[in-house]
Amino acid sequence: MKFIHSADIHLGSMLNVYDENLKEYSDVFRNAVYDAFKKIIDYAIDIKVNFLIISGDLYDRDGKSIKANSFFNLQCRRLLNENINVYIAAGNHDPFVGKREIFNLPENVFICSSEECSEFEMKDEYSNIIARVYGNSYRGKSDSRKLYNSYNPVDDNVFNVAILHTELNPNNFNYVPCTLENLKSKKKMSYWALGHIHKCRILNDIQPVVAYSGMPQGRDIGEEGIGGCLLVEVNEVNKPSIEFLPTSSVVWKRVEVDINEVTDNQPKNLTELINLMESKAQHIINQLENIPSGLHTNVDLNGIVKGYAIRWIIKGRGSINTIFEDSEDDLEEIIKENLNSKLMNYSKFIYTDSIDVRLEKEIFNIEGLKNDNTIVKEIYELCDEFSEKDDLRKGIIATFGQVWESNYDMENINYLKMQLDEDTFQEILRKARELIIYSLMEEK
Ligand SMILES: [Mn+2]
């Protein structure tokens, strides 16, 4: 018996790339989310799975797009021809799935009730039950019910799969509050097929297995890495083995360029910096993409990934910093254009989506100053404390004031405020340190 666990397809959404110069690649970005779902269906048919699970957020919005709905139906009809069923529980993005379908649902598609835990029995050709599927859909854009309580298989003689869309956070009442321990305590359950967190993770690898399949195709740099779904194969004693099946045609990636990496050949101008970035780009293509940790795949990633969307982080200390400081032009935009005119033509395209410049001023012998100058040393130590100690950090965040949202919810962002994530916090701290030390040096 084998099945595919997928989640968070977000059909109807596109990659967040807005660039007039994309030309032939604009279709790749526009269709990537659809292509990833089609790949899941291809896998299901090729591998001849018994059924497909979708753990919520099949659609990006509850006001469904006709295109997304039509695409989904066409793909599920391909499964219908192969006698493969599809089981779906709706998540916070598509809570009304099933209530007002634009088209008739293919008869192999089953949507879990939003009012109670649905139970489905999978039977083989001799009418023996080979698996049961449990699931409960969201009622609305959030759901505070402890849904897992009503998932109660009669026995564990067959493989029992539970579909649940949850943040796995007992304190967040928007997304089905529960803990990993809550789910593990359901001993008759064999596999918790989770959705909501967009990153693939196996949280428990013995019965009951608890896993997030993650999203098949990331849409911006916040959804980094190669996405996919999970193939679960169950042998006679109900023991599952899990394989990762990659589906992302575009992989989002952060790439750091440290100009201090090459001490003797530091880039002095933009041409040299762009050359350094190009050599890094070559490296991205040569290096095989990392699949989620702890998992394996038999699929050749080269056949799946068409290209990358990169956020470059340029860091280090050097004289090139002055070019960025003195320029009134938007240098990031100019570097982006230069890179895209070259790197988009690589065997796998490298699209520069954004450039984050974190260069530091060239200060004579900063390492020496850190050791000898007690003020510089203290500023460094103070910044380290602010960066590491929770109570100090809370104080500094309070000082940032009301423009920052420090306790934000990725699914429910208040766009009137700036989101203070870890990366931004550290960057503000680093810039503050830089500013203070440099001002002191100038005074001298
Ligand atoms: Mn989602």
CSV table of C-alpha atoms and ligand atoms in Angstrom, one decimal:
chain,number,residue,atom,x,y,z
A,1,MET,CA,0.0,0.0,0.0
A,2,LYS,CA,1.4,3.4,-0.8
A,3,PHE,CA,0.1,6.9,-0.9
A,4,ILE,CA,1.3,10.5,-1.5
A,5,HIS,CA,1.0,13.1,1.3
A,6,SER,CA,0.9,16.7,-0.1
A,7,ALA,CA,-0.3,20.0,1.4
A,8,ASP,CA,-0.3,23.8,0.8
A,9,ILE,CA,-0.5,23.7,-2.9
A,10,HIS,CA,-2.0,27.2,-3.0
A,11,LEU,CA,-3.4,26.8,-6.5
A,12,GLY,CA,-4.2,30.2,-8.0
A,13,SER,CA,-1.1,31.9,-6.7
A,14,MET,CA,2.0,32.9,-8.6
A,15,LEU,CA,5.6,33.4,-7.8
A,16,ASN,CA,6.1,36.9,-6.4
A,17,VAL,CA,8.3,38.1,-9.2
A,18,TYR,CA,7.5,41.4,-10.9
A,19,ASP,CA,10.0,42.1,-13.6
A,20,GLU,CA,9.2,43.4,-17.1
A,21,ASN,CA,12.4,42.0,-18.5
A,22,LEU,CA,11.7,38.3,-17.9
A,23,LYS,CA,10.5,37.6,-21.5
A,24,GLU,CA,10.3,33.8,-22.1
A,25,TYR,CA,10.7,33.1,-18.4
A,26,SER,CA,7.6,34.9,-17.2
A,27,ASP,CA,5.5,31.8,-18.0
A,28,VAL,CA,7.8,29.7,-15.9
A,29,PHE,CA,7.2,31.9,-12.9
A,30,ARG,CA,3.5,32.3,-13.6
A,31,ASN,CA,2.9,28.6,-14.0
A,32,ALA,CA,5.3,27.1,-11.4
A,33,VAL,CA,2.6,26.5,-8.7
A,34,TYR,CA,0.4,24.7,-11.3
A,35,ASP,CA,3.4,22.7,-12.7
A,36,ALA,CA,4.3,21.5,-9.2
A,37,PHE,CA,0.7,20.2,-8.6
A,38,LYS,CA,0.8,18.5,-12.0
A,39,LYS,CA,4.1,16.8,-11.0
A,40,ILE,CA,2.4,15.4,-7.9
A,41,ILE,CA,-0.3,13.9,-10.1
A,42,ASP,CA,2.4,12.5,-12.5
A,43,TYR,CA,4.2,10.9,-9.6
A,44,ALA,CA,0.9,9.4,-8.3
A,45,ILE,CA,0.2,7.8,-11.7
A,46,ASP,CA,3.8,6.6,-12.4
A,47,ILE,CA,4.3,5.1,-8.9
A,48,LYS,CA,0.7,3.7,-9.0
A,49,VAL,CA,-0.1,4.9,-5.5
A,50,ASN,CA,-3.4,3.9,-3.9
A,51,PHE,CA,-4.5,7.4,-3.0
A,52,LEU,CA,-3.4,11.0,-2.7
A,53,ILE,CA,-3.8,13.2,0.5
A,54,ILE,CA,-4.0,17.0,0.4
A,55,SER,CA,-3.7,18.4,3.9
A,56,GLY,CA,-5.3,21.8,3.4
A,57,ASP,CA,-4.6,25.0,1.4
A,58,LEU,CA,-5.2,23.4,-1.9
A,59,TYR,CA,-6.4,26.8,-3.1
A,60,ASP,CA,-4.7,30.0,-2.3
A,61,ARG,CA,-8.0,31.9,-1.6
A,62,ASP,CA,-11.5,30.8,-0.6
A,63,GLY,CA,-12.9,32.9,-3.5
A,64,LYS,CA,-11.7,30.3,-5.9
A,65,SER,CA,-10.3,31.2,-9.3
A,66,ILE,CA,-12.1,29.3,-12.1
A,67,LYS,CA,-8.8,28.6,-13.7
A,68,ALA,CA,-7.4,27.0,-10.5
A,69,ASN,CA,-10.6,25.0,-10.0
A,70,SER,CA,-10.7,23.8,-13.6
A,71,PHE,CA,-7.0,22.8,-13.5
A,72,PHE,CA,-7.6,20.8,-10.3
A,73,ASN,CA,-10.5,19.0,-11.8
A,74,LEU,CA,-8.7,18.1,-14.9
A,75,GLN,CA,-5.7,16.7,-13.0
A,76,CYS,CA,-8.0,14.7,-10.7
A,77,ARG,CA,-9.7,13.2,-13.7
A,78,ARG,CA,-6.3,11.8,-14.7
A,79,LEU,CA,-6.2,10.1,-11.4
A,80,LEU,CA,-9.8,8.9,-11.8
A,81,ASN,CA,-8.8,7.0,-14.9
A,82,GLU,CA,-6.2,5.1,-12.8
A,83,ASN,CA,-8.6,4.5,-9.9
A,84,ILE,CA,-6.7,6.7,-7.5
A,85,ASN,CA,-8.7,8.6,-4.9
A,86,VAL,CA,-8.0,12.0,-3.5
A,87,TYR,CA,-8.7,13.0,0.1
A,88,ILE,CA,-8.7,16.6,1.1
A,89,ALA,CA,-9.2,18.6,4.3
A,90,ALA,CA,-9.6,22.3,3.8
A,91,GLY,CA,-7.2,24.7,5.5
A,92,ASN,CA,-7.3,28.3,6.5
A,93,HIS,CA,-6.8,29.5,2.9
A,94,ASP,CA,-9.6,27.5,1.4
A,95,PRO,CA,-12.1,26.9,4.3
A,96,PHE,CA,-15.1,26.7,2.0
A,97,VAL,CA,-13.7,24.1,-0.4
A,98,GLY,CA,-16.5,21.8,-1.4
A,99,LYS,CA,-19.3,24.1,-0.4
A,100,ARG,CA,-19.7,25.9,-3.7
A,101,GLU,CA,-17.8,24.0,-6.4
A,102,ILE,CA,-17.7,25.8,-9.7
A,103,PHE,CA,-17.6,22.4,-11.5
A,104,ASN,CA,-18.8,19.0,-10.3
A,105,LEU,CA,-16.1,17.3,-8.4
A,106,PRO,CA,-14.7,14.2,-10.0
A,107,GLU,CA,-16.1,11.2,-8.2
A,108,ASN,CA,-12.7,10.1,-6.9
A,109,VAL,CA,-12.3,13.3,-4.9
A,110,PHE,CA,-13.4,13.3,-1.2
A,111,ILE,CA,-13.5,16.4,0.9
A,112,CYS,CA,-13.6,16.1,4.7
A,113,SER,CA,-16.5,17.6,6.6
A,114,SER,CA,-16.0,20.9,8.4
A,115,GLU,CA,-18.4,19.9,11.2
A,116,GLU,CA,-17.0,16.5,12.3
A,117,CYS,CA,-14.2,14.1,11.6
A,118,SER,CA,-14.8,12.3,8.4
A,119,GLU,CA,-13.7,8.7,8.0
A,120,PHE,CA,-13.0,7.0,4.7
A,121,GLU,CA,-12.2,3.3,4.1
A,122,MET,CA,-9.8,2.3,1.3
A,123,LYS,CA,-10.5,-1.2,0.0
A,124,ASP,CA,-8.5,-3.5,-2.3
A,125,GLU,CA,-9.9,-5.5,-5.2
A,126,TYR,CA,-11.2,-8.2,-2.8
A,127,SER,CA,-13.0,-5.5,-0.7
A,128,ASN,CA,-10.5,-5.8,2.2
A,129,ILE,CA,-9.9,-2.6,4.0
A,130,ILE,CA,-6.2,-1.6,3.4
A,131,ALA,CA,-6.3,1.9,5.0
A,132,ARG,CA,-8.5,4.4,6.7
A,133,VAL,CA,-8.3,8.2,6.2
A,134,TYR,CA,-9.5,10.7,8.8
A,135,GLY,CA,-9.9,14.4,8.4
A,136,ASN,CA,-11.7,17.6,9.5
A,137,SER,CA,-11.9,20.7,7.4
A,138,TYR,CA,-11.6,24.3,8.6
A,139,ARG,CA,-14.9,26.1,9.2
A,140,GLY,CA,-13.4,29.5,8.4
A,141,LYS,CA,-10.2,31.4,8.0
A,142,SER,CA,-9.2,30.3,11.4
A,143,ASP,CA,-10.3,27.4,13.5
A,144,SER,CA,-9.7,27.1,17.3
A,145,ARG,CA,-11.2,23.6,17.7
A,146,LYS,CA,-8.9,20.8,19.1
A,147,LEU,CA,-9.8,18.8,16.0
A,148,TYR,CA,-7.4,15.9,16.8
A,149,ASN,CA,-9.6,14.8,19.7
A,150,SER,CA,-12.3,13.4,17.4
A,151,TYR,CA,-9.9,11.4,15.3
A,152,ASN,CA,-10.5,7.9,16.8
A,153,PRO,CA,-9.7,4.8,14.7
A,154,VAL,CA,-11.4,1.7,16.0
A,155,ASP,CA,-8.2,-0.3,15.7
A,156,ASP,CA,-4.8,-0.3,14.2
A,157,ASN,CA,-5.1,-3.5,12.2
A,158,VAL,CA,-4.9,-1.4,9.1
A,159,PHE,CA,-2.9,1.8,8.3
A,160,ASN,CA,-4.8,4.9,9.6
A,161,VAL,CA,-3.9,8.2,8.1
A,162,ALA,CA,-5.0,11.5,9.7
A,163,ILE,CA,-5.2,14.8,7.7
A,164,LEU,CA,-4.7,17.9,9.9
A,165,HIS,CA,-4.0,21.5,9.0
A,166,THR,CA,-2.3,22.9,12.1
A,167,GLU,CA,0.5,25.2,13.3
A,168,LEU,CA,1.2,22.6,16.0
A,169,ASN,CA,1.2,25.4,18.5
A,170,PRO,CA,-1.0,25.0,21.6
A,171,ASN,CA,-1.1,28.8,22.1
A,172,ASN,CA,-2.2,29.9,18.7
A,173,PHE,CA,-5.9,29.5,18.5
A,174,ASN,CA,-6.2,30.5,14.9
A,175,TYR,CA,-4.8,27.3,13.4
A,176,VAL,CA,-6.1,24.3,15.4
A,177,PRO,CA,-4.1,24.4,18.6
A,178,CYS,CA,-2.3,21.2,19.6
A,179,THR,CA,1.1,19.8,20.5
A,180,LEU,CA,3.3,17.1,19.0
A,181,GLU,CA,2.7,15.1,22.1
A,182,ASN,CA,-1.1,15.4,21.6
A,183,LEU,CA,-0.8,13.8,18.2
A,184,LYS,CA,1.7,11.2,19.4
A,185,SER,CA,-0.6,10.1,22.2
A,186,LYS,CA,-3.1,8.9,19.5
A,187,LYS,CA,-1.6,5.4,19.4
A,188,LYS,CA,-4.0,3.8,17.0
A,189,MET,CA,-3.2,6.4,14.4
A,190,SER,CA,-0.4,5.4,12.0
A,191,TYR,CA,0.4,8.6,10.2
A,192,TRP,CA,-0.4,12.3,10.8
A,193,ALA,CA,-0.4,14.0,7.4
A,194,LEU,CA,0.0,17.6,8.4
A,195,GLY,CA,-0.3,20.9,6.5
A,196,HIS,CA,0.0,24.6,7.2
A,197,ILE,CA,3.8,24.9,7.8
A,198,HIS,CA,5.3,25.3,4.4
A,199,LYS,CA,8.5,23.5,5.1
A,200,CYS,CA,8.9,19.7,4.9
A,201,ARG,CA,9.7,18.1,8.2
A,202,ILE,CA,9.3,14.6,9.8
A,203,LEU,CA,8.6,15.3,13.4
A,204,ASN,CA,8.1,11.7,14.6
A,205,ASP,CA,9.3,8.7,12.6
A,206,ILE,CA,7.8,5.9,14.6
A,207,GLN,CA,4.1,5.2,15.0
A,208,PRO,CA,2.3,7.5,14.8
A,209,VAL,CA,4.5,9.2,12.2
A,210,VAL,CA,4.0,12.9,12.3
A,211,ALA,CA,5.0,14.8,9.2
A,212,TYR,CA,4.6,18.1,7.3
A,213,SER,CA,5.0,17.5,3.5
A,214,GLY,CA,5.7,21.3,3.1
A,215,MET,CA,4.6,23.2,0.0
A,216,PRO,CA,5.4,21.9,-3.5
A,217,GLN,CA,6.6,25.3,-4.9
A,218,GLY,CA,7.8,28.3,-2.9
A,219,ARG,CA,6.6,31.7,-4.1
A,220,ASP,CA,9.1,34.0,-2.5
A,221,ILE,CA,12.4,34.1,-0.6
A,222,GLY,CA,10.4,33.3,2.6
A,223,GLU,CA,9.7,29.9,1.1
A,224,GLU,CA,13.3,28.9,0.3
A,225,GLY,CA,14.6,25.6,-0.9
A,226,ILE,CA,13.2,22.8,-3.0
A,227,GLY,CA,9.6,21.8,-2.3
A,228,GLY,CA,7.8,18.5,-2.9
A,229,CYS,CA,5.5,15.9,-1.4
A,230,LEU,CA,6.0,12.7,0.5
A,231,LEU,CA,5.7,9.2,-0.8
A,232,VAL,CA,4.7,6.8,2.0
A,233,GLU,CA,5.0,3.1,1.4
A,234,VAL,CA,3.6,0.7,4.0
A,235,ASN,CA,4.6,-3.0,4.2
A,236,GLU,CA,2.8,-5.9,5.8
A,237,VAL,CA,3.4,-5.0,9.4
A,238,ASN,CA,2.2,-1.4,8.8
A,239,LYS,CA,5.6,0.0,8.9
A,240,PRO,CA,6.0,3.1,6.7
A,241,SER,CA,9.0,4.1,4.7
A,242,ILE,CA,9.0,7.7,3.5
A,243,GLU,CA,10.6,9.2,0.4
A,244,PHE,CA,10.7,12.9,-0.7
A,245,LEU,CA,9.5,13.6,-4.2
A,246,PRO,CA,10.7,17.0,-5.4
A,247,THR,CA,8.3,19.2,-7.4
A,248,SER,CA,9.7,22.8,-7.6
A,249,SER,CA,10.8,24.0,-11.0
A,250,VAL,CA,12.0,27.2,-9.4
A,251,VAL,CA,14.1,27.1,-6.2
A,252,TRP,CA,14.4,30.2,-4.0
A,253,LYS,CA,17.8,30.6,-2.4
A,254,ARG,CA,19.8,33.0,-0.4
A,255,VAL,CA,23.4,33.3,-1.5
A,256,GLU,CA,26.0,35.1,0.6
A,257,VAL,CA,28.8,36.9,-1.1
A,258,ASP,CA,31.5,37.8,1.4
A,259,ILE,CA,34.0,40.2,-0.2
A,260,ASN,CA,36.5,39.3,2.5
A,261,GLU,CA,36.5,35.6,1.4
A,262,VAL,CA,39.3,36.4,-1.0
A,263,THR,CA,41.6,38.7,1.0
A,264,ASP,CA,44.2,39.2,-1.8
A,265,ASN,CA,41.7,39.7,-4.6
A,266,GLN,CA,38.9,41.7,-3.0
A,267,PRO,CA,36.5,43.3,-5.5
A,268,LYS,CA,37.4,47.0,-5.9
A,269,ASN,CA,34.6,48.1,-8.3
A,270,LEU,CA,31.2,46.9,-9.6
A,271,THR,CA,32.7,44.9,-12.5
A,272,GLU,CA,34.8,42.9,-10.1
A,273,LEU,CA,31.9,42.4,-7.7
A,274,ILE,CA,29.6,41.2,-10.5
A,275,ASN,CA,32.4,38.8,-11.6
A,276,LEU,CA,32.6,37.4,-8.1
A,277,MET,CA,28.8,37.0,-8.0
A,278,GLU,CA,29.0,35.2,-11.4
A,279,SER,CA,31.5,32.7,-10.1
A,280,LYS,CA,29.1,32.0,-7.1
A,281,ALA,CA,26.3,31.5,-9.6
A,282,GLN,CA,28.3,28.8,-11.4
A,283,HIS,CA,28.7,27.1,-8.1
A,284,ILE,CA,24.9,27.1,-7.5
A,285,ILE,CA,24.4,25.2,-10.7
A,286,ASN,CA,27.2,22.7,-10.1
A,287,GLN,CA,26.0,22.0,-6.6
A,288,LEU,CA,23.1,19.6,-6.2
A,289,GLU,CA,20.2,21.1,-4.3
A,290,ASN,CA,19.7,20.0,-0.7
A,291,ILE,CA,16.5,18.1,-0.1
A,292,PRO,CA,14.9,18.4,3.4
A,293,SER,CA,17.1,17.0,6.1
A,294,GLY,CA,16.6,13.4,7.1
A,295,LEU,CA,14.9,12.4,3.9
A,296,HIS,CA,16.1,10.7,0.7
A,297,THR,CA,14.9,10.8,-2.9
A,298,ASN,CA,15.4,8.5,-5.9
A,299,VAL,CA,14.3,11.3,-8.3
A,300,ASP,CA,17.0,13.1,-10.3
A,301,LEU,CA,16.7,16.7,-9.2
A,302,ASN,CA,18.3,17.9,-12.5
A,303,GLY,CA,15.2,16.8,-14.3
A,304,ILE,CA,12.9,18.8,-11.9
A,305,VAL,CA,14.7,22.2,-11.3
A,306,LYS,CA,14.6,24.6,-14.2
A,307,GLY,CA,16.3,27.5,-12.4
A,308,TYR,CA,16.8,29.5,-9.3
A,309,ALA,CA,15.5,32.8,-7.9
A,310,ILE,CA,18.2,34.3,-5.8
A,311,ARG,CA,18.5,36.9,-3.0
A,312,TRP,CA,22.1,37.9,-2.9
A,313,ILE,CA,23.5,39.1,0.5
A,314,ILE,CA,26.7,41.1,-0.1
A,315,LYS,CA,28.7,41.4,3.0
A,316,GLY,CA,32.2,42.1,4.3
A,317,ARG,CA,34.4,45.0,4.9
A,318,GLY,CA,36.2,46.8,2.1
A,319,SER,CA,36.7,49.9,0.0
A,320,ILE,CA,33.9,49.0,-2.4
A,321,ASN,CA,31.5,50.1,0.3
A,322,THR,CA,32.2,53.7,-0.6
A,323,ILE,CA,30.8,53.1,-4.2
A,324,PHE,CA,27.5,52.1,-2.6
A,325,GLU,CA,27.6,55.0,-0.1
A,326,ASP,CA,28.5,57.7,-2.6
A,327,SER,CA,26.1,56.6,-5.4
A,328,GLU,CA,22.8,58.4,-5.8
A,329,ASP,CA,21.7,55.7,-8.2
A,330,ASP,CA,19.9,52.5,-7.3
A,331,LEU,CA,23.0,50.3,-7.5
A,332,GLU,CA,21.1,47.1,-6.5
A,333,GLU,CA,18.8,47.6,-9.5
A,334,ILE,CA,21.8,48.1,-11.8
A,335,ILE,CA,23.6,45.0,-10.5
A,336,LYS,CA,20.4,43.0,-10.9
A,337,GLU,CA,20.1,44.0,-14.5
A,338,ASN,CA,23.7,43.2,-15.2
A,339,LEU,CA,23.4,39.7,-13.6
A,340,ASN,CA,20.1,38.9,-15.2
A,341,SER,CA,21.4,39.7,-18.7
A,342,LYS,CA,24.1,37.0,-18.2
A,343,LEU,CA,22.9,34.5,-15.7
A,344,MET,CA,19.4,33.9,-17.1
A,345,ASN,CA,21.1,32.1,-20.0
A,346,TYR,CA,22.8,29.5,-17.9
A,347,SER,CA,21.9,25.8,-18.3
A,348,LYS,CA,19.6,26.4,-15.3
A,349,PHE,CA,18.6,30.0,-15.2
A,350,ILE,CA,19.8,32.1,-12.2
A,351,TYR,CA,17.3,34.9,-11.7
A,352,THR,CA,18.4,37.7,-9.4
A,353,ASP,CA,15.3,38.6,-7.5
A,354,SER,CA,16.9,41.0,-4.9
A,355,ILE,CA,20.2,42.2,-3.6
A,356,ASP,CA,20.8,42.9,0.1
A,357,VAL,CA,23.9,45.0,0.6
A,358,ARG,CA,25.4,44.6,4.0
A,359,LEU,CA,28.8,46.0,3.3
A,360,GLU,CA,30.8,47.5,6.2
A,361,LYS,CA,33.0,50.5,6.1
A,362,GLU,CA,36.7,49.9,5.8
A,363,ILE,CA,38.2,50.6,9.2
A,364,PHE,CA,41.9,50.4,9.6
A,365,ASN,CA,42.8,47.3,11.6
A,366,ILE,CA,39.3,46.6,13.1
A,367,GLU,CA,40.5,43.3,14.5
A,368,GLY,CA,43.3,45.1,16.3
A,369,LEU,CA,40.9,47.7,17.6
A,370,LYS,CA,38.6,45.0,19.0
A,371,ASN,CA,41.5,43.8,21.1
A,372,ASP,CA,43.2,47.0,22.1
A,373,ASN,CA,40.6,49.7,22.2
A,374,THR,CA,38.5,49.2,25.3
A,375,ILE,CA,35.6,51.3,23.9
A,376,VAL,CA,35.4,49.4,20.6
A,377,LYS,CA,35.7,46.1,22.6
A,378,GLU,CA,32.8,47.1,24.8
A,379,ILE,CA,30.6,48.2,21.9
A,380,TYR,CA,31.1,44.7,20.4
A,381,GLU,CA,30.4,43.0,23.6
A,382,LEU,CA,27.3,45.0,24.2
A,383,CYS,CA,26.0,44.3,20.7
A,384,ASP,CA,26.6,40.5,21.3
A,385,GLU,CA,24.6,40.7,24.5
A,386,PHE,CA,21.7,42.5,22.8
A,387,SER,CA,21.8,39.9,20.1
A,388,GLU,CA,21.8,36.9,22.5
A,389,LYS,CA,20.0,37.8,25.7
A,390,ASP,CA,16.2,37.7,25.6
A,391,ASP,CA,15.4,40.4,28.2
A,392,LEU,CA,17.8,42.9,26.6
A,393,ARG,CA,16.4,42.1,23.2
A,394,LYS,CA,12.9,42.7,24.4
A,395,GLY,CA,14.0,46.1,25.7
A,396,ILE,CA,15.5,47.1,22.4
A,397,ILE,CA,12.5,45.9,20.5
A,398,ALA,CA,10.3,48.0,22.7
A,399,THR,CA,12.5,51.0,21.9
A,400,PHE,CA,12.0,50.4,18.2
A,401,GLY,CA,8.5,51.5,18.8
A,402,GLN,CA,5.1,50.9,17.3
A,403,VAL,CA,6.2,50.7,13.6
A,404,TRP,CA,7.5,47.2,14.3
A,405,GLU,CA,5.5,44.0,14.6
A,406,SER,CA,7.8,41.8,16.6
A,407,ASN,CA,5.2,39.0,17.3
A,408,TYR,CA,3.9,38.5,13.8
A,409,ASP,CA,1.9,35.7,12.2
A,410,MET,CA,3.1,34.8,8.7
A,411,GLU,CA,-0.5,33.9,7.7
A,412,ASN,CA,-2.0,37.1,9.0
A,413,ILE,CA,0.5,39.9,8.5
A,414,ASN,CA,-0.4,43.5,9.4
A,415,TYR,CA,1.1,45.3,6.4
A,416,LEU,CA,0.8,48.7,8.1
A,417,LYS,CA,3.7,47.6,10.3
A,418,MET,CA,7.2,46.4,9.5
A,419,GLN,CA,7.8,42.8,10.4
A,420,LEU,CA,10.8,42.4,12.8
A,421,ASP,CA,12.2,39.0,11.9
A,422,GLU,CA,15.4,37.6,13.3
A,423,ASP,CA,17.4,38.5,10.2
A,424,THR,CA,16.2,42.2,10.3
A,425,PHE,CA,16.9,42.5,14.0
A,426,GLN,CA,20.5,41.3,13.6
A,427,GLU,CA,21.0,43.6,10.7
A,428,ILE,CA,19.8,46.7,12.5
A,429,LEU,CA,22.1,45.8,15.4
A,430,ARG,CA,25.0,45.3,13.1
A,431,LYS,CA,24.4,48.7,11.4
A,432,ALA,CA,24.1,50.5,14.7
A,433,ARG,CA,27.4,49.0,15.9
A,434,GLU,CA,29.0,50.1,12.6
A,435,LEU,CA,27.7,53.6,12.9
A,436,ILE,CA,28.8,54.1,16.4
A,437,ILE,CA,32.3,52.7,15.9
A,438,TYR,CA,32.8,54.7,12.7
A,439,SER,CA,31.6,57.9,14.2
A,440,LEU,CA,34.1,57.4,17.1
A,441,MET,CA,36.9,56.8,14.6
A,442,GLU,CA,36.1,60.0,12.7
A,443,GLU,CA,36.2,62.0,15.8
A,444,LYS,CA,39.8,61.0,16.4
B,1,MN,MN,-0.6,27.2,3.5
